[in-house]
CSV table of C-alpha atoms in Angstrom, one decimal:
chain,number,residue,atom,x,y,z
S,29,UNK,CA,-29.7,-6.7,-38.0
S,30,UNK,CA,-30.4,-10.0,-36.2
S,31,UNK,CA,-26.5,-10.6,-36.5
S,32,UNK,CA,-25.7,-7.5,-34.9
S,33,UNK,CA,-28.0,-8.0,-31.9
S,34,UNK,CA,-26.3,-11.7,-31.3
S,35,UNK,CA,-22.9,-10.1,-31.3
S,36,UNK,CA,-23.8,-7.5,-29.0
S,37,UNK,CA,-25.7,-9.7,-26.5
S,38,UNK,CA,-22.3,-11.8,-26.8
S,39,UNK,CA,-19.9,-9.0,-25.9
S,40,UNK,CA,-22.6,-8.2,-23.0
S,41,UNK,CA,-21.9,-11.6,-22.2
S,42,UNK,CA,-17.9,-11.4,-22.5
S,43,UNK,CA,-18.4,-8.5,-20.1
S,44,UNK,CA,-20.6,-9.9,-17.5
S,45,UNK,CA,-18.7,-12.8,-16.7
S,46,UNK,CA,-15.1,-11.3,-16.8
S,47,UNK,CA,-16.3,-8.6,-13.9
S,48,UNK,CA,-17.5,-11.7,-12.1
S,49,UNK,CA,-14.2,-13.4,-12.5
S,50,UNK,CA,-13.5,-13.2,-8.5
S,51,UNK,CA,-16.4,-14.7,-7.2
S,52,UNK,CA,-16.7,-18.6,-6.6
S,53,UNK,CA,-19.4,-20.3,-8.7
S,54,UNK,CA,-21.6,-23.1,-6.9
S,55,UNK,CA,-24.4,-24.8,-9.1
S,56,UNK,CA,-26.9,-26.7,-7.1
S,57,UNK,CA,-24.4,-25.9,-3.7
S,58,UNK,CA,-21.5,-27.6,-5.9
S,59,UNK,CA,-18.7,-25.5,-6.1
S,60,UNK,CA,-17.8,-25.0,-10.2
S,61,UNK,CA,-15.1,-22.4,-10.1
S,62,UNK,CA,-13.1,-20.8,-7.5
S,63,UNK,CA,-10.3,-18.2,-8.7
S,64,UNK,CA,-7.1,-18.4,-7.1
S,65,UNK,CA,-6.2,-16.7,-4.2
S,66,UNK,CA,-3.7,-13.5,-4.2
S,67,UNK,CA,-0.3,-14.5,-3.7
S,68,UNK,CA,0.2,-13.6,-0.1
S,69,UNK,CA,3.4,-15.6,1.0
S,70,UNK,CA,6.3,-13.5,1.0
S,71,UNK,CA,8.4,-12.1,3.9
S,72,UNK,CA,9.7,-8.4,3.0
S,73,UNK,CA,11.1,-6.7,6.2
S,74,UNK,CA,11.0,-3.2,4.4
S,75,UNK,CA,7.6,-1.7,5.0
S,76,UNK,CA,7.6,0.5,1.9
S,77,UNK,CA,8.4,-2.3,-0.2
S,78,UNK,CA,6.2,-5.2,1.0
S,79,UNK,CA,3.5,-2.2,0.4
S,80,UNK,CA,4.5,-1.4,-2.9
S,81,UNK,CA,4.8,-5.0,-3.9
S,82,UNK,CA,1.4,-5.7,-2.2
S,83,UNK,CA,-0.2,-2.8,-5.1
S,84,UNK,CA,1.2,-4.3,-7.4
S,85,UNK,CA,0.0,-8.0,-6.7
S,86,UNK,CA,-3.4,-6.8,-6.2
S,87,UNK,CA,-3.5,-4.7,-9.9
S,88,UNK,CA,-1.8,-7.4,-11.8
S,89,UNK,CA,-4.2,-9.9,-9.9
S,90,UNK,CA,-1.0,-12.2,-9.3
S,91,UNK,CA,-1.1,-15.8,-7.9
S,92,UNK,CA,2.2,-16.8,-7.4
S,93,UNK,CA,5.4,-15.2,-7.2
S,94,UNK,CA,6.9,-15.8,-11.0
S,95,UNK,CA,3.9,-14.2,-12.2
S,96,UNK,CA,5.1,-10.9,-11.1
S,97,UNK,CA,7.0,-9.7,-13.9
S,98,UNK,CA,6.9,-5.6,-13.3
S,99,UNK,CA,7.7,-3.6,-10.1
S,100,UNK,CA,7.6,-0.3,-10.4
S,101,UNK,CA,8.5,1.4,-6.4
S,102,UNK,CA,9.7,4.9,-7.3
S,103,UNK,CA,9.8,7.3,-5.1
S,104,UNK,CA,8.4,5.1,-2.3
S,105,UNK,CA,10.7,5.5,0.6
S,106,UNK,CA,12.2,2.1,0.1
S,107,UNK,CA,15.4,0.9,2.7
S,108,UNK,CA,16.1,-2.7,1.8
S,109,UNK,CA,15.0,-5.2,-0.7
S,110,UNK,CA,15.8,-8.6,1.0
S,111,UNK,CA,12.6,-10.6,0.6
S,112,UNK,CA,12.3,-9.3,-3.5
S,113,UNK,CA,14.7,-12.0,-5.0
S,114,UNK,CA,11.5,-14.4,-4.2
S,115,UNK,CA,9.7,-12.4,-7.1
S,116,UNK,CA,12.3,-14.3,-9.4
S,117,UNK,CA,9.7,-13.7,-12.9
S,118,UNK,CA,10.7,-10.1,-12.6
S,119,UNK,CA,11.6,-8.4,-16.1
S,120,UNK,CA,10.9,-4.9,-15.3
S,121,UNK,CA,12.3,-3.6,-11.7
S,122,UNK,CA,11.8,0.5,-11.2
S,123,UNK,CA,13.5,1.4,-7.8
S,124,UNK,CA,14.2,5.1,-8.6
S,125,UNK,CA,14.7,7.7,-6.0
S,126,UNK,CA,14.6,5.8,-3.1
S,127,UNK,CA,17.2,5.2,-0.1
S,128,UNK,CA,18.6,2.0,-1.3
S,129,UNK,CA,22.2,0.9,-0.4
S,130,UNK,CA,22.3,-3.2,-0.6
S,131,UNK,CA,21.0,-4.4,-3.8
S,132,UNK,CA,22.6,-8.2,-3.1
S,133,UNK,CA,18.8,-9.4,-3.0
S,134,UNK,CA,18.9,-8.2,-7.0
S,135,UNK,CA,21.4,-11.0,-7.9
S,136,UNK,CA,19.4,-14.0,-8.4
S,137,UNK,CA,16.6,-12.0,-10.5
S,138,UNK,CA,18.4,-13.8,-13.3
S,139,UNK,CA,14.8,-12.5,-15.8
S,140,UNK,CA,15.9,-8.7,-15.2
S,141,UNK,CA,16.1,-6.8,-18.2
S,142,UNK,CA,15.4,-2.7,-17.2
S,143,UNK,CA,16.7,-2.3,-14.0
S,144,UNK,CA,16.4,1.7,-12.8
S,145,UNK,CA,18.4,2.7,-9.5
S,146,UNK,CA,19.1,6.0,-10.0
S,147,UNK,CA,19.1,8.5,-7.6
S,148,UNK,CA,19.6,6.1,-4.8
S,149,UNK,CA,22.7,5.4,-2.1
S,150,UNK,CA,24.4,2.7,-3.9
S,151,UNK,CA,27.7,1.7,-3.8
S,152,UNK,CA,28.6,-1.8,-5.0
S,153,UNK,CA,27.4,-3.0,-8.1
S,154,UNK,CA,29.0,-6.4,-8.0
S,155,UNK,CA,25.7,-8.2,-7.5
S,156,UNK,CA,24.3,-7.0,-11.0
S,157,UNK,CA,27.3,-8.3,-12.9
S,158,UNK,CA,25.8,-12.1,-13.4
S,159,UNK,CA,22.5,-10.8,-14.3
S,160,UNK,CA,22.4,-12.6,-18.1
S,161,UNK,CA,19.2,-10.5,-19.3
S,162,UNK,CA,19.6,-7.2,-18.4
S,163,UNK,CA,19.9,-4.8,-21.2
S,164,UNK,CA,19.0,-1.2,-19.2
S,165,UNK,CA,20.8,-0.2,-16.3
S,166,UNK,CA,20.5,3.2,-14.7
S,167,UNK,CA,22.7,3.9,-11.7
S,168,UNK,CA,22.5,7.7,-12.1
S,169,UNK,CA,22.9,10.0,-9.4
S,170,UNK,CA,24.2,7.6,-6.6
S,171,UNK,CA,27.2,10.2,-5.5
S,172,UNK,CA,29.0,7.2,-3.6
S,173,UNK,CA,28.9,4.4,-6.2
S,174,UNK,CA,32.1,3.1,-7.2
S,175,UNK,CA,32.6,2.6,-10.8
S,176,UNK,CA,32.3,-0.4,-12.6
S,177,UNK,CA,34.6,-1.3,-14.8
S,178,UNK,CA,33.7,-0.4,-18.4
S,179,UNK,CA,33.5,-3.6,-19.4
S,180,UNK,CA,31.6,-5.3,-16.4
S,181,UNK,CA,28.0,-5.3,-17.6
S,182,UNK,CA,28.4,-6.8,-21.0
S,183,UNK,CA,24.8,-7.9,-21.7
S,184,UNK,CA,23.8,-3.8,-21.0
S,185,UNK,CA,22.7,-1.9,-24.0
S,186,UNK,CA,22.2,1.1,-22.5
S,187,UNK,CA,23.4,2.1,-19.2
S,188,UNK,CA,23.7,5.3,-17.0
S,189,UNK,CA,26.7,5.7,-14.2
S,190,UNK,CA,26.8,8.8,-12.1
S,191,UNK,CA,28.9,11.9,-13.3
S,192,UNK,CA,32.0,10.6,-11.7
S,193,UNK,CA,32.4,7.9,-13.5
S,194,UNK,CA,32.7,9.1,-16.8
């Protein structure tokens, strides 16, 4: 019984000081702990983007910019994504049913593995071609696209194209 108690008053504990986890901690007016601020220091012109990536840094609790390593801004009314290719830790990227049309930015997020632009207003691809990690690729329902050739996206393992390119 006394065992039990001690490991319950440690979870209570555990629990205590992780909700407490974004407060500073002074002892005797000496500062102890301070957490580290929000990353903050990004320039994204597109309004529904800097919004959607502002969610998501405040949920994942993100410091710095290669800490962000899944964006998911579906259906979120995003334009543009110059400004992303600072979030260069990116794995997970989930732009679906948007109005995107540039996706240059994309290029350098060389940690990109599922990348999902369907239903968008692409038409170039070229950018995605020299992305070494990315094994899922959706590019469905972009009407203008112009296809890629079959071989162009040799890390892919699965990947969607629009009807017309079949």
């Amino acid at each position: 019984m006394p065992h039990c108690l001690n490991c319950c008053l440690a979870f209570l504990v555990l629990i205590l000081i992780s909700a407490c986890e974004s407060y500073d901690f002074r002892v005797n007016e000496k500062l102890v702990y301070s957490p580290k601020p929000l990353f903050s220091d990004f320039v994204v012109p597109d309004t529904a983007l800097a919004a959607c990536l502002e969610q998501a840094i405040k949920d994942g609790k993100i410091t710095s910019a290669s800490e962000l390593a899944l964006l998911n801004c579906s259906h979120a009314g995003v334009k543009q994504l110059t400004g992303l290719e600072a979030f260069t830790g990116l794995s997970q990227l989930k732009l679906s049913a948007n109005s995107i049309g540039d996706i240059s930015p994309l290029a350098s997020l060389t940690s990109l593995e599922i990348l999902l632009l369907d239903d968008n207003q692409l038409i170039d691809t070229t950018p995605l071609i020299e992305l070494p990690a990315l094994q899922v690729l959706n590019m469905a329902e972009n009407e203008a696209l112009l296809c890629p050739a079959a071989t162009s996206f040799f890390t892919v393992k699965n990947l969607s194209l629009p009807a017309h390119c079949s």
